[in-house]
Structures are given as C-alpha cells and as structure tokens.
Short mmCIF file of C-alpha atoms in Angstrom, two decimals:
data_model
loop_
_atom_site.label_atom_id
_atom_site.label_comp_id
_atom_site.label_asym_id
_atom_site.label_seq_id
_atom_site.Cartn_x
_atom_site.Cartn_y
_atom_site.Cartn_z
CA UNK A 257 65.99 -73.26 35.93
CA UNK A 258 62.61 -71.22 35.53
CA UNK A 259 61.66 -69.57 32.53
CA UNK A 260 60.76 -66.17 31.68
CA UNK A 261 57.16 -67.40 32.03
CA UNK A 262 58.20 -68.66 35.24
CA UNK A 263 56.02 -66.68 38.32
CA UNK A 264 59.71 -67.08 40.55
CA UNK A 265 61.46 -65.29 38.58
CA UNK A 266 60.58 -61.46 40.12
CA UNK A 267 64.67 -60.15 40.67
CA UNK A 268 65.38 -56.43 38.64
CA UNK A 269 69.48 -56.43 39.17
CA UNK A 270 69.78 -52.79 37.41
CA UNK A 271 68.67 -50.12 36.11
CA UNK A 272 70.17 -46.75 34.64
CA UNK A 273 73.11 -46.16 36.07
CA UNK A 274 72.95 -48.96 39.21
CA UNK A 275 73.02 -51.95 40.48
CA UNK A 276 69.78 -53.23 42.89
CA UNK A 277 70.96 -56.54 43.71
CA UNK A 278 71.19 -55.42 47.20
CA UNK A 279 68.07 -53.79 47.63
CA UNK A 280 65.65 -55.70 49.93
CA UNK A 281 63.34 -58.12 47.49
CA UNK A 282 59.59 -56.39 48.56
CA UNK A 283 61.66 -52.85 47.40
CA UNK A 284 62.30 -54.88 43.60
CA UNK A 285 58.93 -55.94 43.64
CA UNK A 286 57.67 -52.69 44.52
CA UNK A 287 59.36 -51.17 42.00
CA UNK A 288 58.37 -53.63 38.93
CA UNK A 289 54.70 -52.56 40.14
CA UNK A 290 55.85 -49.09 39.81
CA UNK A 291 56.68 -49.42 36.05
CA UNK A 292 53.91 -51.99 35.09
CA UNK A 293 51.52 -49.13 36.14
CA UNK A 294 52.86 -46.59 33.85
CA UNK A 295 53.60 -49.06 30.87
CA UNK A 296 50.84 -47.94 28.14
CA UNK A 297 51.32 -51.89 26.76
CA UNK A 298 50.13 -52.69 30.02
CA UNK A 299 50.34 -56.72 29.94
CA UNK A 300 52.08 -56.98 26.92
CA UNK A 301 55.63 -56.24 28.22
CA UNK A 302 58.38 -58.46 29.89
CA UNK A 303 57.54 -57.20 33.32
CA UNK A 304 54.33 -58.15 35.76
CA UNK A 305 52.99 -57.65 38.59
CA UNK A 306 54.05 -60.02 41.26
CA UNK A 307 51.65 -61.71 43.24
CA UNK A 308 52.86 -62.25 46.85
CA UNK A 309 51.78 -62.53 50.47
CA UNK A 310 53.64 -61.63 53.41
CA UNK A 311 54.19 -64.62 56.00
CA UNK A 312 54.70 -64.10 59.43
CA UNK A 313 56.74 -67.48 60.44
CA UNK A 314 55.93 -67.45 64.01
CA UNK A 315 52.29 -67.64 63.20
CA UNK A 316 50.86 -70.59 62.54
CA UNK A 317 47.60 -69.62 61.01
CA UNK A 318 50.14 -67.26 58.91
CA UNK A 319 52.25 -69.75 57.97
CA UNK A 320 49.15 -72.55 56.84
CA UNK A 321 47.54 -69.37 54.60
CA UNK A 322 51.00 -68.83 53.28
CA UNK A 323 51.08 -72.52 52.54
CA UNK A 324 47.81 -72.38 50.74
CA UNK A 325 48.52 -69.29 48.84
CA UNK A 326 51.48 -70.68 47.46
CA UNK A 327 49.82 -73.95 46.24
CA UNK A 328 46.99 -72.19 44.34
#
C-alpha cells in the first residue's frame, strides 16, 4: 500500500458537496495543480503537484520515453 509520501498516490475522491471519483484522472490531477497554485503554504501542504507524461501506446518511441520517465 503506498504512503502519503508515496508519488502514486494522486486520486482527490471529493470535495464540497461531491463526489470526483468518476472524473477522468488528468481532470483530478488538473485540479490538485489548481489548488497547489493558490495555496500561500505552497509546499508545505498535503497536496503536490503531480509529475506525469502522457504516453501514446501505439508509439514506440512514446512508449520507451514513457518507460524512462517512469524509472527516473
């Protein structure tokens, strides 16, 4: 199970008033960016930024930088 240190753990389930366990993963992430930015403890708080790269899986090259990325 990953830890709250953990870089896989990037799911928001609610907020105020609703659920967003449906809502499409790069919207969640989007939206954690969205509140990191305005946070004046910037760094400090329970949320981060994400880091992520998009993978097209058709695509070779794609999939080897993906691959790469991921190791780092």
């Amino acid at each position: 199970m990953a830890g709250w240190g953990s870089p896989t753990l990037h799911r928001l389930l609610a907020v105020r008033g609703r659920s967003l366990a449906a809502q499409p993963h790069d919207e969640q992430l989007a939206l954690i960016d969205r509140i990191v930015e305005h946070d004046p403890r910037s760094g400090s708080s329970l949320l981060q930024v994400a880091r992520r790269l998009c993978v097209d899986t058709v695509d070779e090259a794609s999939v080897a930088a993906g691959a790469d990325w991921w190791l780092l």
